[in-house]
Structure formats: C-alpha cells, structure tokens
Amino acid sequence: FVRMPLISAFYGICFMAAAIGIVLLVQWQGTHLVVMPSLIVYMLIGPFLALGLYDASWERERGHKASLFHSMKAIGRNSTSQ
C-alpha cells in the first residue's frame, strides 16, 4: 500500500463497494433466497480484483512504473499475448 497507494486504494474501494452493493441487494430483495448467490458472486469478484494488484506488483518488480490503467487492463488481457 505504501508504494502504490492509488492502485491499492482503488481495488480496496471496489471490493468494499461490491460488499455494500450485495448487502443492499439482499436487503432490497427482502428474501433469503438471494444470499447464497450473492456470496458466490462476491467470492468470484475477489480473484479478478486481486489480478489487478498482482499485475501492479509484477510491473514494479520488473522495474516499470505501475499504473492503474495498466493494472485494470490485466483483467481482460490474456497471459499469452504479452
């Protein structure tokens, strides 16, 4: 977090916003039937958000300046097209 505060804060806020959104969705629906699918979606969001952090760390390790835009593109980028 100290070396890349913008990138770390962005992904932390995204993860927090997803949690708040899911809680609001469950309250809005008013039924317990959406709890399990919501938890599954939340668990699937985590690895995608972590991918951006991994990419930023990898760029920094290679000696490049990590950027938020580059780390966001990592989610859609295929590992064979580097």
PDB file of N, CA and C in Angstrom, residues 44-81:
ATOM      1  N   LEU A  44     -16.349 -14.672  -6.277  1.00  0.00           N
ATOM      2  CA  LEU A  44     -15.798 -14.663  -7.633  1.00  0.00           C
ATOM      3  C   LEU A  44     -15.196 -13.308  -8.007  1.00  0.00           C
ATOM      4  N   ILE A  45     -15.644 -12.249  -7.376  1.00  0.00           N
ATOM      5  CA  ILE A  45     -15.108 -10.919  -7.655  1.00  0.00           C
ATOM      6  C   ILE A  45     -13.684 -10.785  -7.119  1.00  0.00           C
ATOM      7  N   GLY A  46     -13.408 -11.391  -5.978  1.00  0.00           N
ATOM      8  CA  GLY A  46     -12.108 -11.269  -5.324  1.00  0.00           C
ATOM      9  C   GLY A  46     -10.916 -11.607  -6.199  1.00  0.00           C
ATOM     10  N   PRO A  47     -10.890 -12.763  -6.843  1.00  0.00           N
ATOM     11  CA  PRO A  47      -9.737 -13.091  -7.685  1.00  0.00           C
ATOM     12  C   PRO A  47      -9.540 -12.131  -8.857  1.00  0.00           C
ATOM     13  N   PHE A  48     -10.624 -11.616  -9.419  1.00  0.00           N
ATOM     14  CA  PHE A  48     -10.479 -10.661 -10.518  1.00  0.00           C
ATOM     15  C   PHE A  48      -9.873  -9.350 -10.034  1.00  0.00           C
ATOM     16  N   LEU A  49     -10.282  -8.897  -8.850  1.00  0.00           N
ATOM     17  CA  LEU A  49      -9.691  -7.684  -8.305  1.00  0.00           C
ATOM     18  C   LEU A  49      -8.244  -7.917  -7.887  1.00  0.00           C
ATOM     19  N   ALA A  50      -7.948  -9.095  -7.373  1.00  0.00           N
ATOM     20  CA  ALA A  50      -6.574  -9.409  -6.984  1.00  0.00           C
ATOM     21  C   ALA A  50      -5.659  -9.455  -8.198  1.00  0.00           C
ATOM     22  N   LEU A  51      -6.193  -9.803  -9.351  1.00  0.00           N
ATOM     23  CA  LEU A  51      -5.393  -9.852 -10.568  1.00  0.00           C
ATOM     24  C   LEU A  51      -4.793  -8.490 -10.888  1.00  0.00           C
ATOM     25  N   GLY A  52      -5.544  -7.436 -10.672  1.00  0.00           N
ATOM     26  CA  GLY A  52      -5.013  -6.092 -10.891  1.00  0.00           C
ATOM     27  C   GLY A  52      -3.879  -5.768  -9.939  1.00  0.00           C
ATOM     28  N   LEU A  53      -4.009  -6.190  -8.689  1.00  0.00           N
ATOM     29  CA  LEU A  53      -2.926  -5.966  -7.727  1.00  0.00           C
ATOM     30  C   LEU A  53      -1.693  -6.790  -8.076  1.00  0.00           C
ATOM     31  N   TYR A  54      -1.902  -8.021  -8.524  1.00  0.00           N
ATOM     32  CA  TYR A  54      -0.776  -8.858  -8.935  1.00  0.00           C
ATOM     33  C   TYR A  54      -0.042  -8.233 -10.108  1.00  0.00           C
ATOM     34  N   ASP A  55      -0.793  -7.683 -11.061  1.00  0.00           N
ATOM     35  CA  ASP A  55      -0.166  -7.065 -12.221  1.00  0.00           C
ATOM     36  C   ASP A  55       0.647  -5.838 -11.815  1.00  0.00           C
ATOM     37  N   ALA A  56       0.118  -5.025 -10.921  1.00  0.00           N
ATOM     38  CA  ALA A  56       0.850  -3.847 -10.460  1.00  0.00           C
ATOM     39  C   ALA A  56       2.133  -4.258  -9.745  1.00  0.00           C
ATOM     40  N   SER A  57       2.059  -5.292  -8.940  1.00  0.00           N
ATOM     41  CA  SER A  57       3.249  -5.788  -8.251  1.00  0.00           C
ATOM     42  C   SER A  57       4.270  -6.337  -9.235  1.00  0.00           C
ATOM     43  N   TRP A  58       3.782  -7.025 -10.248  1.00  0.00           N
ATOM     44  CA  TRP A  58       4.670  -7.599 -11.264  1.00  0.00           C
ATOM     45  C   TRP A  58       5.372  -6.499 -12.055  1.00  0.00           C
ATOM     46  N   GLU A  59       4.637  -5.458 -12.414  1.00  0.00           N
ATOM     47  CA  GLU A  59       5.237  -4.331 -13.131  1.00  0.00           C
ATOM     48  C   GLU A  59       6.305  -3.658 -12.274  1.00  0.00           C
ATOM     49  N   ARG A  60       6.026  -3.502 -11.006  1.00  0.00           N
ATOM     50  CA  ARG A  60       7.000  -2.875 -10.108  1.00  0.00           C
ATOM     51  C   ARG A  60       8.239  -3.739  -9.958  1.00  0.00           C
ATOM     52  N   GLU A  61       8.054  -5.045  -9.896  1.00  0.00           N
ATOM     53  CA  GLU A  61       9.180  -5.966  -9.777  1.00  0.00           C
ATOM     54  C   GLU A  61      10.066  -5.910 -11.022  1.00  0.00           C
ATOM     55  N   ARG A  62       9.472  -5.707 -12.185  1.00  0.00           N
ATOM     56  CA  ARG A  62      10.227  -5.632 -13.431  1.00  0.00           C
ATOM     57  C   ARG A  62      10.925  -4.292 -13.602  1.00  0.00           C
ATOM     58  N   GLY A  63      10.695  -3.359 -12.696  1.00  0.00           N
ATOM     59  CA  GLY A  63      11.340  -2.059 -12.760  1.00  0.00           C
ATOM     60  C   GLY A  63      10.529  -1.000 -13.480  1.00  0.00           C
ATOM     61  N   HIS A  64       9.313  -1.320 -13.865  1.00  0.00           N
ATOM     62  CA  HIS A  64       8.440  -0.358 -14.533  1.00  0.00           C
ATOM     63  C   HIS A  64       7.577   0.365 -13.512  1.00  0.00           C
ATOM     64  N   LYS A  65       7.064   1.497 -13.912  1.00  0.00           N
ATOM     65  CA  LYS A  65       6.144   2.221 -13.036  1.00  0.00           C
ATOM     66  C   LYS A  65       4.751   1.617 -13.195  1.00  0.00           C
ATOM     67  N   ALA A  66       4.197   1.168 -12.108  1.00  0.00           N
ATOM     68  CA  ALA A  66       2.858   0.565 -12.139  1.00  0.00           C
ATOM     69  C   ALA A  66       1.816   1.664 -12.293  1.00  0.00           C
ATOM     70  N   SER A  67       0.833   1.415 -13.148  1.00  0.00           N
ATOM     71  CA  SER A  67      -0.240   2.389 -13.332  1.00  0.00           C
ATOM     72  C   SER A  67      -1.589   1.699 -13.128  1.00  0.00           C
ATOM     73  N   LEU A  68      -2.550   2.490 -12.736  1.00  0.00           N
ATOM     74  CA  LEU A  68      -3.890   1.960 -12.501  1.00  0.00           C
ATOM     75  C   LEU A  68      -4.506   1.454 -13.799  1.00  0.00           C
ATOM     76  N   PHE A  69      -4.323   2.202 -14.889  1.00  0.00           N
ATOM     77  CA  PHE A  69      -4.889   1.792 -16.171  1.00  0.00           C
ATOM     78  C   PHE A  69      -4.302   0.459 -16.625  1.00  0.00           C
ATOM     79  N   HIS A  70      -2.998   0.304 -16.480  1.00  0.00           N
ATOM     80  CA  HIS A  70      -2.352  -0.945 -16.900  1.00  0.00           C
ATOM     81  C   HIS A  70      -2.836  -2.113 -16.047  1.00  0.00           C
ATOM     82  N   SER A  71      -3.002  -1.896 -14.757  1.00  0.00           N
ATOM     83  CA  SER A  71      -3.456  -2.991 -13.897  1.00  0.00           C
ATOM     84  C   SER A  71      -4.917  -3.339 -14.171  1.00  0.00           C
ATOM     85  N   MET A  72      -5.716  -2.357 -14.587  1.00  0.00           N
ATOM     86  CA  MET A  72      -7.107  -2.650 -14.929  1.00  0.00           C
ATOM     87  C   MET A  72      -7.197  -3.432 -16.238  1.00  0.00           C
ATOM     88  N   LYS A  73      -6.282  -3.165 -17.159  1.00  0.00           N
ATOM     89  CA  LYS A  73      -6.267  -3.911 -18.413  1.00  0.00           C
ATOM     90  C   LYS A  73      -5.855  -5.356 -18.193  1.00  0.00           C
ATOM     91  N   ALA A  74      -5.169  -5.649 -17.111  1.00  0.00           N
ATOM     92  CA  ALA A  74      -4.699  -7.010 -16.843  1.00  0.00           C
ATOM     93  C   ALA A  74      -5.859  -7.975 -16.658  1.00  0.00           C
ATOM     94  N   ILE A  75      -6.985  -7.487 -16.228  1.00  0.00           N
ATOM     95  CA  ILE A  75      -8.141  -8.355 -16.010  1.00  0.00           C
ATOM     96  C   ILE A  75      -8.618  -8.952 -17.325  1.00  0.00           C
ATOM     97  N   GLY A  76      -8.568  -8.176 -18.394  1.00  0.00           N
ATOM     98  CA  GLY A  76      -9.043  -8.669 -19.677  1.00  0.00           C
ATOM     99  C   GLY A  76      -7.956  -9.195 -20.591  1.00  0.00           C
ATOM    100  N   ARG A  77      -6.712  -9.049 -20.174  1.00  0.00           N
ATOM    101  CA  ARG A  77      -5.600  -9.439 -21.030  1.00  0.00           C
ATOM    102  C   ARG A  77      -5.308 -10.928 -20.881  1.00  0.00           C
ATOM    103  N   ASN A  78      -5.030 -11.574 -21.975  1.00  0.00           N
ATOM    104  CA  ASN A  78      -4.661 -12.989 -21.973  1.00  0.00           C
ATOM    105  C   ASN A  78      -3.171 -13.100 -21.660  1.00  0.00           C
ATOM    106  N   SER A  79      -2.783 -14.049 -20.856  1.00  0.00           N
ATOM    107  CA  SER A  79      -1.379 -14.173 -20.460  1.00  0.00           C
ATOM    108  C   SER A  79      -0.481 -14.567 -21.621  1.00  0.00           C
ATOM    109  N   THR A  80      -1.036 -15.110 -22.695  1.00  0.00           N
ATOM    110  CA  THR A  80      -0.200 -15.494 -23.833  1.00  0.00           C
ATOM    111  C   THR A  80       0.033 -14.347 -24.801  1.00  0.00           C
ATOM    112  N   SER A  81      -0.646 -13.228 -24.621  1.00  0.00           N
ATOM    113  CA  SER A  81      -0.499 -12.114 -25.553  1.00  0.00           C
ATOM    114  C   SER A  81       0.412 -11.020 -25.028  1.00  0.00           C
TER     115      SER A  81
END
